[in-house]
CSV table of C-alpha atoms in Angstrom, one decimal:
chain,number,residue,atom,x,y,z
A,1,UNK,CA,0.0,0.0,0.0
A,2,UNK,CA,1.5,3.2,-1.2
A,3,UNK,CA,0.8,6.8,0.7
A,4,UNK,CA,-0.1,9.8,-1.0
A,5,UNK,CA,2.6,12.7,0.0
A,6,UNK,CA,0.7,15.2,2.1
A,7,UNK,CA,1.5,18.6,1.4
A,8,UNK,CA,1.7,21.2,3.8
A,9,UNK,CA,-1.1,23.5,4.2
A,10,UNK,CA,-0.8,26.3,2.1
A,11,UNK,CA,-1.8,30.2,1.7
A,12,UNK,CA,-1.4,33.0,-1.1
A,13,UNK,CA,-0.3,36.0,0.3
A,14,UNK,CA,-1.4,38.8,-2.6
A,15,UNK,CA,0.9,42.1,-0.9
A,16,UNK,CA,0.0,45.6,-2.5
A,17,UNK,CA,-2.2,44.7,-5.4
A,18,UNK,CA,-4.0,48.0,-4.7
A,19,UNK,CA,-5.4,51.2,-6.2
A,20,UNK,CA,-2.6,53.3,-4.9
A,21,UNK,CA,-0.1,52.1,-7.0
A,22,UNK,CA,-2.2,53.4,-10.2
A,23,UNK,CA,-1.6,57.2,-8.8
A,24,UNK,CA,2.0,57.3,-8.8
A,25,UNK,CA,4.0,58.5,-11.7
A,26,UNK,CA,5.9,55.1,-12.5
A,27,UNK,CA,2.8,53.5,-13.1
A,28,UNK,CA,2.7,52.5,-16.4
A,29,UNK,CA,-0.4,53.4,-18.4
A,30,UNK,CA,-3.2,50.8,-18.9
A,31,UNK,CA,-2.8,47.2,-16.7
A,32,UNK,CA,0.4,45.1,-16.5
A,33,UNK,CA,-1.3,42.2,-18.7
A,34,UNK,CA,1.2,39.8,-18.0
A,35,UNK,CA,1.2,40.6,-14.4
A,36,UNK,CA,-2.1,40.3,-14.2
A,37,UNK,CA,-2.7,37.5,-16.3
A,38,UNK,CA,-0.5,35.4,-14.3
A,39,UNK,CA,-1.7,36.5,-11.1
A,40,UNK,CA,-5.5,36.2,-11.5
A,41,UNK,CA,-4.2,32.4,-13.0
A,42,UNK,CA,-2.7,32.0,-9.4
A,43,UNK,CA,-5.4,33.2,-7.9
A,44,UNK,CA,-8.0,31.2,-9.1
A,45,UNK,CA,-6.1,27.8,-9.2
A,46,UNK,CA,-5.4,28.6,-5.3
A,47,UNK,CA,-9.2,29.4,-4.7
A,48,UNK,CA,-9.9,26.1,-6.7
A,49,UNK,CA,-7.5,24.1,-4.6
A,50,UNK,CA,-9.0,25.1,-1.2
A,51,UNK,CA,-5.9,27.7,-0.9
A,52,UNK,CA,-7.0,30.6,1.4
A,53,UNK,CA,-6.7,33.6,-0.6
A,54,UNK,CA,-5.1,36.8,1.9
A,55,UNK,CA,-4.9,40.4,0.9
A,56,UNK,CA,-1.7,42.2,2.3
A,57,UNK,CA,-2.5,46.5,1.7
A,58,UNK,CA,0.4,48.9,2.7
A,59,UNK,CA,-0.8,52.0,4.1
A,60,UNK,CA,1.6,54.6,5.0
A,61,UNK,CA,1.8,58.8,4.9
A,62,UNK,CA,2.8,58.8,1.3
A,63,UNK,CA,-0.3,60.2,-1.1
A,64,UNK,CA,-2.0,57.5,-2.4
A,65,UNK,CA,-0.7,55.1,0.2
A,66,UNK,CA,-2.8,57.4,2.9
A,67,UNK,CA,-5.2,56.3,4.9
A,68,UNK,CA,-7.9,58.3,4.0
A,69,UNK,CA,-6.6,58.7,0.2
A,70,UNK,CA,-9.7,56.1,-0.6
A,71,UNK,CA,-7.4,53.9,-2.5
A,72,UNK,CA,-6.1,51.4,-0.3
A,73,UNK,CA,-8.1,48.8,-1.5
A,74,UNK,CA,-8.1,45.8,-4.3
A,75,UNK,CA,-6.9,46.9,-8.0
A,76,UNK,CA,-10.3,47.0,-9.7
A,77,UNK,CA,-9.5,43.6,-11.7
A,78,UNK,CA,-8.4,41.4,-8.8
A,79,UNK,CA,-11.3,39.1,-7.1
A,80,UNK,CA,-12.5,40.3,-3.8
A,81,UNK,CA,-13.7,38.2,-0.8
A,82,UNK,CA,-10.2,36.8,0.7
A,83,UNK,CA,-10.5,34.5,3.6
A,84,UNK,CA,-8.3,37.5,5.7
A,85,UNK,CA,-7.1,41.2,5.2
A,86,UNK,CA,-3.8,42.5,7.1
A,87,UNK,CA,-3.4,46.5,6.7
A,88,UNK,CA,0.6,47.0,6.8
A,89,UNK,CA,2.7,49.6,7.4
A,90,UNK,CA,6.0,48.9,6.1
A,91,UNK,CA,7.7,46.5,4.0
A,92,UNK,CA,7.4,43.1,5.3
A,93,UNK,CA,3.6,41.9,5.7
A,94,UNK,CA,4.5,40.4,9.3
A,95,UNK,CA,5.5,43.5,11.4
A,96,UNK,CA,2.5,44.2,13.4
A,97,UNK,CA,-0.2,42.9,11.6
A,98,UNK,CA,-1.5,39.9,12.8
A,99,UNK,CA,-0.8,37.8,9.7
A,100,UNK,CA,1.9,35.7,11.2
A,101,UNK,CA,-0.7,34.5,14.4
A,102,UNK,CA,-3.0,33.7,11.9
A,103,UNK,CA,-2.1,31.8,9.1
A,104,UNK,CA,-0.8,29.3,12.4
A,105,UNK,CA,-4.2,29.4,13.8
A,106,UNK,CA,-5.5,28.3,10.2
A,107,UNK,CA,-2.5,25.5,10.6
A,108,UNK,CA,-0.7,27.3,7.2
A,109,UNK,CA,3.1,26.1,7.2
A,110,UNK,CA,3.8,27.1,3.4
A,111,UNK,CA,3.4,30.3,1.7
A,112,UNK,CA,2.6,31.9,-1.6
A,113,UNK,CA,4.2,35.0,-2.1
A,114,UNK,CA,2.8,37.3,-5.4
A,115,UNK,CA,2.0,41.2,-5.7
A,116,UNK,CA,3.6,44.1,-6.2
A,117,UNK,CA,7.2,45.9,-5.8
A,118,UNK,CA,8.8,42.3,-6.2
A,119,UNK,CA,12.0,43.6,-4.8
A,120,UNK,CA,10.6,45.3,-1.5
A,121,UNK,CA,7.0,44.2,-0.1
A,122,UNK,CA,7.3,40.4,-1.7
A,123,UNK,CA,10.8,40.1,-1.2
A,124,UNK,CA,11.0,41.1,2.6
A,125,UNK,CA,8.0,39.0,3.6
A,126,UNK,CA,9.6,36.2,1.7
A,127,UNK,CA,12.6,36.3,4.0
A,128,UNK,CA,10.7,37.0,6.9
A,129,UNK,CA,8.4,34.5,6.2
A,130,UNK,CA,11.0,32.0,5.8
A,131,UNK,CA,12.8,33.1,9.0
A,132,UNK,CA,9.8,32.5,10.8
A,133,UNK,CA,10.0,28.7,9.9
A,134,UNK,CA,7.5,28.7,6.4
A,135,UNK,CA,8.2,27.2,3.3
A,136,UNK,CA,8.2,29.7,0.9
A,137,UNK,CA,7.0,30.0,-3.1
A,138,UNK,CA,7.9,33.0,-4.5
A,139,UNK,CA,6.0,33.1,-7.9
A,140,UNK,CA,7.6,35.9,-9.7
A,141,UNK,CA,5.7,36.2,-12.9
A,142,UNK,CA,2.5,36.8,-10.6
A,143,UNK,CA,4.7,39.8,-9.1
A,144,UNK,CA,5.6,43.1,-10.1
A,145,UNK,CA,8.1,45.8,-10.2
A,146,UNK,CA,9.4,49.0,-12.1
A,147,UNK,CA,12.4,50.5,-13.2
A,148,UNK,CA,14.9,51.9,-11.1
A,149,UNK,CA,18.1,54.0,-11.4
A,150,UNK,CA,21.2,54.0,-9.4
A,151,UNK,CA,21.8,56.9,-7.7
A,152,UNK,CA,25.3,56.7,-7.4
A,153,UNK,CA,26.3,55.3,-10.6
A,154,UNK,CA,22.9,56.9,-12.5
A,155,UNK,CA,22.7,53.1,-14.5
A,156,UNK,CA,19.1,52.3,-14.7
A,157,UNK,CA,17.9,48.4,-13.8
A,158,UNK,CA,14.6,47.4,-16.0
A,159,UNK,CA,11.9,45.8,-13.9
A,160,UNK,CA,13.4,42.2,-15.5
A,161,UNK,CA,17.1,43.2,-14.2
A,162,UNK,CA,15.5,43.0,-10.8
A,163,UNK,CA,13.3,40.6,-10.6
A,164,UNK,CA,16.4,38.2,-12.0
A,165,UNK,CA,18.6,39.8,-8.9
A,166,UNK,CA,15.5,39.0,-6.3
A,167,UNK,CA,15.1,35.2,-7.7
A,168,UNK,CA,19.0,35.4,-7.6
A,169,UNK,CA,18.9,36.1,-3.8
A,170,UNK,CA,15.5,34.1,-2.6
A,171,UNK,CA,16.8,31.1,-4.6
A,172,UNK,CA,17.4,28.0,-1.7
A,173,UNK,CA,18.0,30.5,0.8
A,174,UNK,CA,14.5,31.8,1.6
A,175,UNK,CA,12.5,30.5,-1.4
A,176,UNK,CA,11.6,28.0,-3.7
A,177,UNK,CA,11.5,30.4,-7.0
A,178,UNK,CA,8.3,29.1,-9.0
A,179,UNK,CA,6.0,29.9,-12.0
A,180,UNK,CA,2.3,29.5,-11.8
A,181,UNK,CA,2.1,26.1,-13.3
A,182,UNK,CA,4.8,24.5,-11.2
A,183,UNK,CA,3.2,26.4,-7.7
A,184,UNK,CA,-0.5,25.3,-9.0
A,185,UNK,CA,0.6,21.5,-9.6
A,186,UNK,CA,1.9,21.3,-5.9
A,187,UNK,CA,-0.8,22.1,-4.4
């Protein structure tokens, strides 16, 4: 008699898909259509696996990112109704939120990590996560970045140059880097 594996309970953390990012000036016009593409695939196979679904918002004094700004909610195209909301207020989606007690109340031990500003928000929950003892999938088509310049040497790093340096440093230190496909057929 053979055993099935049983895989650890899972949950997709979605960080800063929200309307705030569409008023700043590096937003680029229309919707990221792979970004989006990728991440509503994500979200769906999750929601179709029994995956609970959790929105991370970051709220902060910044503009759009303001409380009371009326845009720190869900990017018009995303689904609504996740299982839980956490309202952050910087970087990583475990400082002071409540996330970390729980996704261990809902018995959660691996984590999906997708949304936006690959290299801040989904990065530094990705190594906080895993510090805190969770397996980790960072999906990086289902996040999203945007060009940024040095300041010091003024060279300019596309949005591809650094999600390649984030899956360079996640990589079997803090995360298992993974496309939609692969993270959907482990479930």
């Amino acid at each position: 008699m053979t055993h099935a594996s049983i895989q650890p309970k899972s949950a997709l953390l979605i960080i800063d898909v929200q309307q705030s990012f569409e008023h700043m000036p590096y937003w680029p016009s229309g919707h990221p259509a792979p970004f989006q593409q990728a991440l509503l695939k994500l979200e769906a196979g999750c929601r179709q696996a029994d995956v609970p679904v959790v929105h991370i918002f970051h709220i902060d004094n910044d503009g759009p990112f303001r409380s009371d700004s009326g845009l720190i909610k869900a990017m018009d195209w995303l689904p609504g109704h996740p299982a839980a909301r956490f309202d952050k207020h910087v970087h990583s989606a475990f400082t002071d939120t409540g996330l970390d007690v729980w996704l261990r109340r809902q018995g959660v031990q691996r984590l999906i990590i997708s949304g936006i500003r690959t290299e801040q928000c989904c990065e530094t929950t990705a190594r906080v996560a895993s510090d805190l003892g969770y397996a980790v999938d960072f999906v990086s088509e289902a996040t999203l970045t945007f060009p940024m310049t040095h300041k010091g040497t003024g060279q300019t790093f596309s949005a591809q140059d650094i999600i390649t340096r984030t899956e360079l440093v996640l990589a079997d230190r803090f995360a298992r880097i993974v496309n939609v496909d692969t993270c959907l057929s482990s479930l």
